mmCIF file of C-alpha atoms and ligand atoms in Angstrom:
data_model
loop_
_atom_site.group_PDB
_atom_site.id
_atom_site.type_symbol
_atom_site.label_atom_id
_atom_site.label_comp_id
_atom_site.label_asym_id
_atom_site.label_seq_id
_atom_site.Cartn_x
_atom_site.Cartn_y
_atom_site.Cartn_z
ATOM 1 C CA UNK A 4 -18.161 -6.156 -22.183
ATOM 2 C CA UNK A 5 -17.247 -3.542 -19.549
ATOM 3 C CA UNK A 6 -15.653 -5.633 -16.776
ATOM 4 C CA UNK A 7 -16.107 -4.765 -13.149
ATOM 5 C CA UNK A 8 -12.758 -5.516 -11.538
ATOM 6 C CA UNK A 9 -12.862 -5.981 -7.763
ATOM 7 C CA UNK A 10 -9.663 -8.034 -7.418
ATOM 8 C CA UNK A 11 -7.624 -5.144 -6.047
ATOM 9 C CA UNK A 12 -7.112 -1.391 -6.245
ATOM 10 C CA UNK A 13 -3.963 -2.071 -8.293
ATOM 11 C CA UNK A 14 -6.280 -2.699 -11.262
ATOM 12 C CA UNK A 15 -7.430 0.931 -11.399
ATOM 13 C CA UNK A 16 -6.979 2.506 -14.782
ATOM 14 C CA UNK A 17 -5.839 6.112 -15.244
ATOM 15 C CA UNK A 18 -8.701 8.627 -15.216
ATOM 16 C CA UNK A 19 -9.456 10.705 -18.352
ATOM 17 C CA UNK A 20 -7.724 13.681 -16.676
ATOM 18 C CA UNK A 21 -4.638 11.501 -16.101
ATOM 19 C CA UNK A 22 -4.519 10.391 -19.730
ATOM 20 C CA UNK A 23 -4.716 14.033 -20.840
ATOM 21 C CA UNK A 24 -1.960 14.987 -18.387
ATOM 22 C CA UNK A 25 0.238 12.191 -19.761
ATOM 23 C CA UNK A 26 -0.324 13.491 -23.268
ATOM 24 C CA UNK A 27 0.515 17.058 -22.279
ATOM 25 C CA UNK A 28 3.426 16.305 -19.920
ATOM 26 C CA UNK A 29 6.606 18.325 -20.337
ATOM 27 C CA UNK A 30 9.460 15.831 -20.082
ATOM 28 C CA UNK A 31 13.245 15.732 -19.822
ATOM 29 C CA UNK A 32 15.776 13.051 -18.896
ATOM 30 C CA UNK A 33 15.276 12.247 -15.230
ATOM 31 C CA UNK A 34 18.649 10.501 -14.891
ATOM 32 C CA UNK A 35 20.212 13.843 -15.877
ATOM 33 C CA UNK A 36 17.851 15.386 -13.330
ATOM 34 C CA UNK A 37 16.043 17.615 -15.796
ATOM 35 C CA UNK A 38 12.552 16.192 -16.152
ATOM 36 C CA UNK A 39 10.487 19.089 -14.772
ATOM 37 C CA UNK A 40 7.341 17.014 -14.253
ATOM 38 C CA UNK A 41 9.176 14.402 -12.169
ATOM 39 C CA UNK A 42 10.744 17.209 -10.146
ATOM 40 C CA UNK A 43 7.347 18.786 -9.578
ATOM 41 C CA UNK A 44 5.939 15.454 -8.392
ATOM 42 C CA UNK A 45 8.872 14.852 -6.041
ATOM 43 C CA UNK A 46 8.557 18.349 -4.546
ATOM 44 C CA UNK A 47 4.790 18.037 -4.139
ATOM 45 C CA UNK A 48 5.078 14.569 -2.588
ATOM 46 C CA UNK A 49 7.717 15.662 -0.069
ATOM 47 C CA UNK A 50 5.517 18.578 0.954
ATOM 48 C CA UNK A 51 2.337 16.514 1.177
ATOM 49 C CA UNK A 52 4.052 13.798 3.228
ATOM 50 C CA UNK A 53 5.862 16.237 5.511
ATOM 51 C CA UNK A 54 9.361 15.092 4.546
ATOM 52 C CA UNK A 55 12.409 17.003 3.252
ATOM 53 C CA UNK A 56 12.667 15.164 -0.032
ATOM 54 C CA UNK A 57 11.009 12.498 -2.163
ATOM 55 C CA UNK A 58 11.948 10.148 -4.963
ATOM 56 C CA UNK A 59 9.673 8.764 -7.678
ATOM 57 C CA UNK A 60 10.146 4.986 -8.046
ATOM 58 C CA UNK A 61 8.600 2.358 -10.343
ATOM 59 C CA UNK A 62 6.591 0.418 -7.740
ATOM 60 C CA UNK A 63 5.793 0.025 -4.080
ATOM 61 C CA UNK A 64 7.851 -3.115 -3.886
ATOM 62 C CA UNK A 65 10.792 -1.204 -5.391
ATOM 63 C CA UNK A 66 10.331 1.651 -2.908
ATOM 64 C CA UNK A 67 10.297 -0.654 0.114
ATOM 65 C CA UNK A 68 13.339 -2.619 -1.015
ATOM 66 C CA UNK A 69 15.156 0.616 -1.845
ATOM 67 C CA UNK A 70 14.377 1.842 1.680
ATOM 68 C CA UNK A 71 15.825 -1.359 3.196
ATOM 69 C CA UNK A 72 18.939 -1.075 1.008
ATOM 70 C CA UNK A 73 19.459 2.592 1.872
ATOM 71 C CA UNK A 74 18.780 2.329 5.622
ATOM 72 C CA UNK A 75 20.698 -0.885 6.311
ATOM 73 C CA UNK A 76 24.054 -2.571 5.888
ATOM 74 C CA UNK A 77 24.306 -6.213 4.837
ATOM 75 C CA UNK A 78 23.635 -8.523 7.753
ATOM 76 C CA UNK A 79 21.542 -5.962 9.627
ATOM 77 C CA UNK A 80 18.347 -7.082 11.253
ATOM 78 C CA UNK A 81 14.987 -5.506 10.396
ATOM 79 C CA UNK A 82 12.103 -5.770 12.875
ATOM 80 C CA UNK A 83 8.632 -5.961 11.326
ATOM 81 C CA UNK A 84 5.237 -7.682 11.446
ATOM 82 C CA UNK A 85 5.059 -11.320 10.390
ATOM 83 C CA UNK A 86 2.147 -10.668 8.021
ATOM 84 C CA UNK A 87 3.455 -7.515 6.378
ATOM 85 C CA UNK A 88 3.937 -6.985 2.649
ATOM 86 C CA UNK A 89 7.755 -6.943 2.837
ATOM 87 C CA UNK A 90 7.707 -10.411 4.399
ATOM 88 C CA UNK A 91 4.917 -11.980 2.341
ATOM 89 C CA UNK A 92 4.732 -10.338 -1.035
ATOM 90 C CA UNK A 93 8.153 -9.045 -2.091
ATOM 91 C CA UNK A 94 9.682 -12.305 -3.339
ATOM 92 C CA UNK A 95 12.237 -12.529 -0.551
ATOM 93 C CA UNK A 96 13.853 -9.371 -1.943
ATOM 94 C CA UNK A 97 15.170 -8.235 1.434
ATOM 95 C CA UNK A 98 17.619 -11.158 1.472
ATOM 96 C CA UNK A 99 18.671 -10.604 -2.137
ATOM 97 C CA UNK A 100 18.905 -6.821 -2.465
ATOM 98 C CA UNK A 101 19.700 -5.305 0.947
ATOM 99 C CA UNK A 102 21.013 -8.623 2.317
ATOM 100 C CA UNK A 103 19.225 -8.142 5.615
ATOM 101 C CA UNK A 104 17.690 -10.560 8.083
ATOM 102 C CA UNK A 105 13.984 -10.102 8.839
ATOM 103 C CA UNK A 106 13.001 -10.520 12.498
ATOM 104 C CA UNK A 107 9.234 -10.851 12.526
ATOM 105 C CA UNK A 108 6.743 -10.214 15.312
ATOM 106 C CA UNK A 109 3.105 -11.315 15.500
ATOM 107 C CA UNK A 110 0.972 -8.303 14.629
ATOM 108 C CA UNK A 111 -2.701 -8.852 15.431
ATOM 109 C CA UNK A 112 -4.824 -6.658 13.109
ATOM 110 C CA UNK A 113 -1.544 -5.341 11.684
ATOM 111 C CA UNK A 114 -0.521 -3.663 14.949
ATOM 112 C CA UNK A 115 3.066 -4.093 16.199
ATOM 113 C CA UNK A 116 3.363 -3.947 19.971
ATOM 114 C CA UNK A 117 6.004 -1.422 21.043
ATOM 115 C CA UNK A 118 6.965 -3.693 23.948
ATOM 116 C CA UNK A 119 7.571 -6.607 21.581
ATOM 117 C CA UNK A 120 9.647 -4.364 19.306
ATOM 118 C CA UNK A 121 11.682 -3.136 22.291
ATOM 119 C CA UNK A 122 12.496 -6.735 23.324
ATOM 120 C CA UNK A 123 14.012 -7.427 19.924
ATOM 121 C CA UNK A 124 16.214 -4.382 19.507
ATOM 122 C CA UNK A 125 19.827 -5.512 19.865
ATOM 123 C CA UNK A 126 21.583 -3.734 22.706
ATOM 124 C CA UNK A 127 25.354 -3.533 23.229
ATOM 125 C CA UNK A 128 28.084 -4.835 20.983
ATOM 126 C CA UNK A 129 28.030 -8.594 21.542
ATOM 127 C CA UNK A 130 29.947 -9.909 18.535
ATOM 128 C CA UNK A 131 27.361 -12.675 18.052
ATOM 129 C CA UNK A 132 24.514 -10.259 17.413
ATOM 130 C CA UNK A 133 23.419 -8.636 14.184
ATOM 131 C CA UNK A 134 22.921 -4.882 14.298
ATOM 132 C CA UNK A 135 19.297 -3.680 14.388
ATOM 133 C CA UNK A 136 19.133 -1.565 11.254
ATOM 134 C CA UNK A 137 15.468 -0.710 10.850
ATOM 135 C CA UNK A 138 11.908 -1.126 12.077
ATOM 136 C CA UNK A 139 9.129 -1.298 9.489
ATOM 137 C CA UNK A 140 5.488 -0.400 10.004
ATOM 138 C CA UNK A 141 2.613 -0.757 7.529
ATOM 139 C CA UNK A 142 -0.410 1.582 7.486
ATOM 140 C CA UNK A 143 -2.987 0.920 6.194
ATOM 141 C CA UNK A 144 -2.083 -2.745 6.495
ATOM 142 C CA UNK A 145 -2.670 -4.784 3.358
ATOM 143 C CA UNK A 146 -5.182 -6.808 5.396
ATOM 144 C CA UNK A 147 -7.348 -3.682 5.221
ATOM 145 C CA UNK A 148 -6.822 -2.576 8.805
ATOM 146 C CA UNK A 149 -5.731 0.886 9.891
ATOM 147 C CA UNK A 150 -3.100 1.165 12.622
ATOM 148 C CA UNK A 151 -4.047 3.686 15.353
ATOM 149 C CA UNK A 152 -1.741 6.711 15.637
ATOM 150 C CA UNK A 153 -0.985 5.926 19.273
ATOM 151 C CA UNK A 154 0.335 2.479 18.323
ATOM 152 C CA UNK A 155 2.628 4.004 15.702
ATOM 153 C CA UNK A 156 3.802 6.655 18.116
ATOM 154 C CA UNK A 157 4.667 4.051 20.757
ATOM 155 C CA UNK A 158 6.888 2.161 18.294
ATOM 156 C CA UNK A 159 8.453 5.409 17.061
ATOM 157 C CA UNK A 160 9.371 6.333 20.656
ATOM 158 C CA UNK A 161 11.013 2.957 21.296
ATOM 159 C CA UNK A 162 12.890 3.267 18.001
ATOM 160 C CA UNK A 163 14.071 6.797 18.746
ATOM 161 C CA UNK A 164 15.240 5.791 22.224
ATOM 162 C CA UNK A 165 17.568 3.251 20.586
ATOM 163 C CA UNK A 166 18.541 5.318 17.552
ATOM 164 C CA UNK A 167 16.896 2.879 15.140
ATOM 165 C CA UNK A 168 15.148 4.406 12.095
ATOM 166 C CA UNK A 169 11.531 3.596 11.189
ATOM 167 C CA UNK A 170 10.280 2.992 7.652
ATOM 168 C CA UNK A 171 6.566 3.120 6.935
ATOM 169 C CA UNK A 172 5.162 0.968 4.164
ATOM 170 C CA UNK A 173 2.407 3.444 3.409
ATOM 171 C CA UNK A 174 1.224 1.881 0.159
ATOM 172 C CA UNK A 175 -2.285 2.936 1.260
ATOM 173 C CA UNK A 176 -1.366 5.680 3.710
ATOM 174 C CA UNK A 177 -3.962 8.040 2.190
ATOM 175 C CA UNK A 178 -6.633 5.415 2.893
ATOM 176 C CA UNK A 179 -5.387 5.319 6.487
ATOM 177 C CA UNK A 180 -5.515 9.124 6.755
ATOM 178 C CA UNK A 181 -9.027 9.128 5.307
ATOM 179 C CA UNK A 182 -10.191 6.531 7.833
ATOM 180 C CA UNK A 183 -8.515 8.320 10.752
ATOM 181 C CA UNK A 184 -9.792 11.699 9.481
ATOM 182 C CA UNK A 185 -6.345 13.160 10.011
ATOM 183 C CA UNK A 186 -3.751 14.803 7.809
ATOM 184 C CA UNK A 187 -1.456 12.237 6.208
ATOM 185 C CA UNK A 188 1.431 14.011 7.975
ATOM 186 C CA UNK A 189 -0.025 13.001 11.347
ATOM 187 C CA UNK A 190 0.780 9.433 10.260
ATOM 188 C CA UNK A 191 4.105 9.952 8.446
ATOM 189 C CA UNK A 192 5.342 11.933 11.448
ATOM 190 C CA UNK A 193 5.931 8.595 13.178
ATOM 191 C CA UNK A 194 8.364 7.323 10.555
ATOM 192 C CA UNK A 195 11.702 8.559 9.212
ATOM 193 C CA UNK A 196 10.888 7.379 5.707
ATOM 194 C CA UNK A 197 7.661 6.456 3.942
ATOM 195 C CA UNK A 198 6.716 4.667 0.740
ATOM 196 C CA UNK A 199 3.376 5.564 -0.852
ATOM 197 C CA UNK A 200 1.773 3.884 -3.874
ATOM 198 C CA UNK A 201 0.308 6.247 -6.466
ATOM 199 C CA UNK A 202 -0.871 3.262 -8.501
ATOM 200 C CA UNK A 203 -3.432 1.674 -6.167
ATOM 201 C CA UNK A 204 -6.589 3.496 -5.075
ATOM 202 C CA UNK A 205 -5.022 6.744 -6.304
ATOM 203 C CA UNK A 206 -5.262 5.328 -9.854
ATOM 204 C CA UNK A 207 -1.954 6.371 -11.422
ATOM 205 C CA UNK A 208 -0.889 3.812 -14.026
ATOM 206 C CA UNK A 209 2.607 3.327 -12.552
ATOM 207 C CA UNK A 210 4.718 4.538 -9.679
ATOM 208 C CA UNK A 211 5.306 5.074 -5.999
ATOM 209 C CA UNK A 212 7.039 7.646 -3.825
ATOM 210 C CA UNK A 213 9.809 7.155 -1.282
ATOM 211 C CA UNK A 214 10.087 10.185 0.992
ATOM 212 C CA UNK A 215 12.398 11.065 3.870
ATOM 213 C CA UNK A 216 15.323 13.235 4.973
ATOM 214 C CA UNK A 217 17.238 14.950 2.127
ATOM 215 C CA UNK A 218 20.471 13.039 2.774
ATOM 216 C CA UNK A 219 18.643 9.719 2.790
ATOM 217 C CA UNK A 220 16.834 10.513 -0.465
ATOM 218 C CA UNK A 221 20.127 11.543 -2.113
ATOM 219 C CA UNK A 222 21.580 8.112 -1.211
ATOM 220 C CA UNK A 223 18.363 6.404 -2.297
ATOM 221 C CA UNK A 224 18.582 8.175 -5.670
ATOM 222 C CA UNK A 225 21.964 6.581 -6.268
ATOM 223 C CA UNK A 226 20.712 3.179 -5.049
ATOM 224 C CA UNK A 227 17.663 3.478 -7.322
ATOM 225 C CA UNK A 228 20.106 3.763 -10.239
ATOM 226 C CA UNK A 229 21.974 0.708 -8.944
ATOM 227 C CA UNK A 230 18.684 -1.222 -8.891
ATOM 228 C CA UNK A 231 17.990 -0.278 -12.502
ATOM 229 C CA UNK A 232 15.338 2.263 -11.591
ATOM 230 C CA UNK A 233 16.908 5.342 -13.186
ATOM 231 C CA UNK A 234 14.314 6.433 -15.689
ATOM 232 C CA UNK A 235 14.380 8.862 -18.534
ATOM 233 C CA UNK A 236 11.264 10.712 -19.855
ATOM 234 C CA UNK A 237 9.378 9.643 -16.749
ATOM 235 C CA UNK A 238 7.386 12.871 -16.763
ATOM 236 C CA UNK A 239 4.653 11.057 -18.690
ATOM 237 C CA UNK A 240 4.244 8.901 -15.562
ATOM 238 C CA UNK A 241 4.813 11.676 -13.038
ATOM 239 C CA UNK A 242 2.000 13.754 -14.601
ATOM 240 C CA UNK A 243 -0.763 11.281 -13.664
ATOM 241 C CA UNK A 244 1.130 10.728 -10.396
ATOM 242 C CA UNK A 245 0.567 14.393 -9.533
ATOM 243 C CA UNK A 246 -3.165 13.998 -10.089
ATOM 244 C CA UNK A 247 -3.105 10.856 -7.939
ATOM 245 C CA UNK A 248 -1.371 12.726 -5.135
ATOM 246 C CA UNK A 249 -3.327 15.963 -5.200
ATOM 247 C CA UNK A 250 -6.816 14.995 -6.399
ATOM 248 C CA UNK A 251 -7.405 11.270 -6.125
ATOM 249 C CA UNK A 252 -6.151 11.252 -2.525
ATOM 250 C CA UNK A 253 -9.145 13.482 -1.646
ATOM 251 C CA UNK A 254 -11.898 11.106 -2.799
ATOM 252 C CA UNK A 255 -11.072 7.885 -0.933
ATOM 253 C CA UNK A 256 -13.929 8.327 1.545
ATOM 254 C CA UNK A 257 -16.228 7.425 -1.345
ATOM 255 C CA UNK A 258 -14.449 4.080 -1.824
ATOM 256 C CA UNK A 259 -14.603 3.436 1.911
ATOM 257 C CA UNK A 260 -18.336 4.196 2.046
ATOM 258 C CA UNK A 261 -18.931 1.879 -0.906
ATOM 259 C CA UNK A 262 -16.955 -0.901 0.803
ATOM 260 C CA UNK A 263 -19.028 -0.478 3.944
ATOM 261 C CA UNK A 264 -22.274 -0.556 1.957
ATOM 262 C CA UNK A 265 -21.108 -3.735 0.214
ATOM 263 C CA UNK A 266 -20.142 -5.329 3.544
ATOM 264 C CA UNK A 267 -23.485 -4.536 5.146
ATOM 265 C CA UNK A 268 -25.411 -5.981 2.217
ATOM 266 C CA UNK A 269 -23.118 -9.038 2.030
ATOM 267 C CA UNK A 270 -23.805 -9.744 5.685
ATOM 268 C CA UNK A 271 -27.458 -10.434 4.786
ATOM 269 C CA UNK A 272 -26.597 -13.163 2.240
ATOM 270 C CA UNK A 273 -26.734 -16.849 3.208
ATOM 271 C CA UNK A 274 -23.357 -18.610 3.512
ATOM 272 C CA UNK A 275 -21.501 -15.335 4.065
ATOM 273 C CA UNK A 276 -19.931 -14.084 7.295
ATOM 274 C CA UNK A 277 -18.555 -10.555 7.392
ATOM 275 C CA UNK A 278 -16.764 -8.988 10.328
ATOM 276 C CA UNK A 279 -18.168 -5.485 9.825
ATOM 277 C CA UNK A 280 -15.814 -4.023 12.427
ATOM 278 C CA UNK A 281 -12.849 -5.000 10.247
ATOM 279 C CA UNK A 282 -14.061 -2.950 7.264
ATOM 280 C CA UNK A 283 -12.073 0.255 7.600
ATOM 281 C CA UNK A 284 -10.831 1.180 4.139
ATOM 282 C CA UNK A 285 -11.720 -0.002 0.617
ATOM 283 C CA UNK A 286 -11.456 -3.737 1.359
ATOM 284 C CA UNK A 287 -14.128 -6.190 2.369
ATOM 285 C CA UNK A 288 -13.073 -9.629 3.567
ATOM 286 C CA UNK A 289 -15.754 -12.244 4.087
ATOM 287 C CA UNK A 290 -15.914 -15.914 4.948
ATOM 288 C CA UNK A 291 -17.817 -18.349 2.754
ATOM 289 C CA UNK A 292 -19.470 -21.334 4.415
ATOM 290 C CA UNK A 293 -17.972 -24.734 3.504
ATOM 291 C CA UNK A 294 -21.266 -25.557 1.806
ATOM 292 C CA UNK A 295 -20.765 -22.832 -0.829
ATOM 293 C CA UNK A 296 -19.986 -24.173 -4.315
ATOM 294 C CA UNK A 297 -16.955 -21.992 -5.045
ATOM 295 C CA UNK A 298 -16.597 -23.087 -8.682
ATOM 296 C CA UNK A 299 -20.209 -22.100 -9.346
ATOM 297 C CA UNK A 300 -19.777 -18.830 -7.483
ATOM 298 C CA UNK A 301 -16.728 -17.885 -9.566
ATOM 299 C CA UNK A 302 -18.454 -18.910 -12.808
ATOM 300 C CA UNK A 303 -21.502 -16.789 -11.940
ATOM 301 C CA UNK A 304 -19.272 -13.772 -11.289
ATOM 302 C CA UNK A 305 -17.431 -14.240 -14.592
ATOM 303 C CA UNK A 306 -20.708 -14.558 -16.490
ATOM 304 C CA UNK A 307 -21.872 -11.316 -14.903
ATOM 305 C CA UNK A 308 -18.684 -9.579 -16.132
ATOM 306 C CA UNK A 309 -17.028 -9.423 -12.722
ATOM 307 C CA UNK A 310 -13.352 -10.132 -12.162
ATOM 308 C CA UNK A 311 -12.797 -11.328 -8.603
ATOM 309 C CA UNK A 312 -10.083 -13.359 -6.918
ATOM 310 C CA UNK A 313 -11.266 -16.772 -5.697
ATOM 311 C CA UNK A 314 -11.423 -17.329 -1.927
ATOM 312 C CA UNK A 315 -8.234 -18.385 -0.141
ATOM 313 C CA UNK A 316 -8.783 -20.694 2.817
ATOM 314 C CA UNK A 317 -12.474 -19.788 2.745
ATOM 315 C CA UNK A 318 -11.873 -16.027 2.823
ATOM 316 C CA UNK A 319 -12.783 -13.853 -0.135
ATOM 317 C CA UNK A 320 -11.749 -10.221 -0.665
ATOM 318 C CA UNK A 321 -13.491 -7.516 -2.672
ATOM 319 C CA UNK A 322 -11.846 -4.140 -3.172
ATOM 320 C CA UNK A 323 -13.596 -0.901 -4.166
ATOM 321 C CA UNK A 324 -11.994 1.930 -6.148
ATOM 322 C CA UNK A 325 -12.942 4.808 -8.472
ATOM 323 C CA UNK A 326 -14.204 2.393 -11.136
ATOM 324 C CA UNK A 327 -16.361 0.451 -8.696
ATOM 325 C CA UNK A 328 -19.169 2.757 -7.595
ATOM 326 C CA UNK A 329 -22.640 2.032 -6.214
ATOM 327 C CA UNK A 330 -24.010 0.745 -9.528
ATOM 328 C CA UNK A 331 -21.110 -1.696 -9.935
ATOM 329 C CA UNK A 332 -21.538 -2.869 -6.345
ATOM 330 C CA UNK A 333 -25.212 -3.560 -7.002
ATOM 331 C CA UNK A 334 -24.142 -5.770 -9.918
ATOM 332 C CA UNK A 335 -21.616 -7.621 -7.750
ATOM 333 C CA UNK A 336 -24.252 -8.145 -5.058
ATOM 334 C CA UNK A 337 -26.795 -9.370 -7.585
ATOM 335 C CA UNK A 338 -24.310 -11.928 -8.947
ATOM 336 C CA UNK A 339 -23.359 -13.126 -5.475
ATOM 337 C CA UNK A 340 -27.025 -13.350 -4.518
ATOM 338 C CA UNK A 341 -27.712 -15.408 -7.626
ATOM 339 C CA UNK A 342 -24.842 -17.792 -6.832
ATOM 340 C CA UNK A 343 -25.627 -18.122 -3.129
ATOM 341 C CA UNK A 344 -29.409 -18.108 -3.144
ATOM 342 C CA UNK A 345 -29.952 -19.706 -6.534
HETATM 343 C C1 PLP B 525 0.727 -3.203 -2.960
HETATM 344 C C2 PLP B 525 1.602 -3.047 -1.769
HETATM 345 C C3 PLP B 525 2.986 -2.888 -1.912
HETATM 346 C C4 PLP B 525 3.681 -3.030 -3.250
HETATM 347 O O1 PLP B 525 3.294 -2.149 -4.221
HETATM 348 P P1 PLP B 525 3.473 -2.527 -5.779
HETATM 349 O O2 PLP B 525 3.364 -1.205 -6.435
HETATM 350 O O3 PLP B 525 2.393 -3.486 -6.111
HETATM 351 O O4 PLP B 525 4.836 -3.123 -5.927
HETATM 352 C C5 PLP B 525 3.737 -2.714 -0.775
HETATM 353 N N1 PLP B 525 3.168 -2.678 0.440
HETATM 354 C C6 PLP B 525 1.847 -2.821 0.628
HETATM 355 C C7 PLP B 525 1.276 -2.740 1.999
HETATM 356 C C8 PLP B 525 1.014 -3.026 -0.467
HETATM 357 O O5 PLP B 525 -0.307 -3.194 -0.278
#
């Protein structure tokens, strides 16, 4: 059976063009610095993201933690949203790897208030205080929301006024750029460093990019080795990464349109509440009424060949990507209709 997988955009499989590129990739030993395909990817990524240099890393989680380790000293404080990926989904790595303290701020719809950030930046040299080492933003937020450019700019200005660097968790920054109809550089402009996942909606099998100033990336390259991320014939992974960066980043509007279509149709089903205004990228969150038989709903989806994550606290998420087009969405809707209407 051909499964329809709507659990996440991490499930995307490499496209036929990516598999061919992997097969054909010219490789070297990237720890020696002579894998030409990795070098091509790093050059292209730096250019695309408007940064001096870029580094290819195994995952988004790795890239974020590497950024914390490279920006901060042990005991530094990092200011970030209380619902961001680094806080929730990176296994407490910030305490283990960089040895930093996370100072979280409420971030409604993923937006950090510049005034709230400013209040938390440590001023002066009181010996009791940790040093503020970094501010982290996330765009698009993993809750599916896109942060307006003005909100990012306001935080960047506060950060610059205090000499604190900004790191952008841009796992889905191309989704954000697509939604905002801007160049991705208009977003990355507001951060010193940025991490971008090639392996989510962009469909590469493995890998993320950490981009920033040349000196920072040189230090990050050494820290990547320390973290066990020095890789050898990685050109076979960089080759599909290049296609992710240059081609797959151009087609995300299709995923967004499919998510919106799904949301609008879902809104007509009994027992479902969708906040249509919150559907900005390739994610649809919806609330199921307490009366919905969740076990039956999940069984119906499985029988129809659909992999979906069960609801958490009544909220269910469906994610669209290159392997979930209109026809697949119709099948998901039909299964949900069957479970909800009977
Ligand atoms: C998925 C994600 C990551 C981590 O990426 P992995 O490649 O899964 O490690 C980091 N930040 C955000 C916002 C994400 O959505």
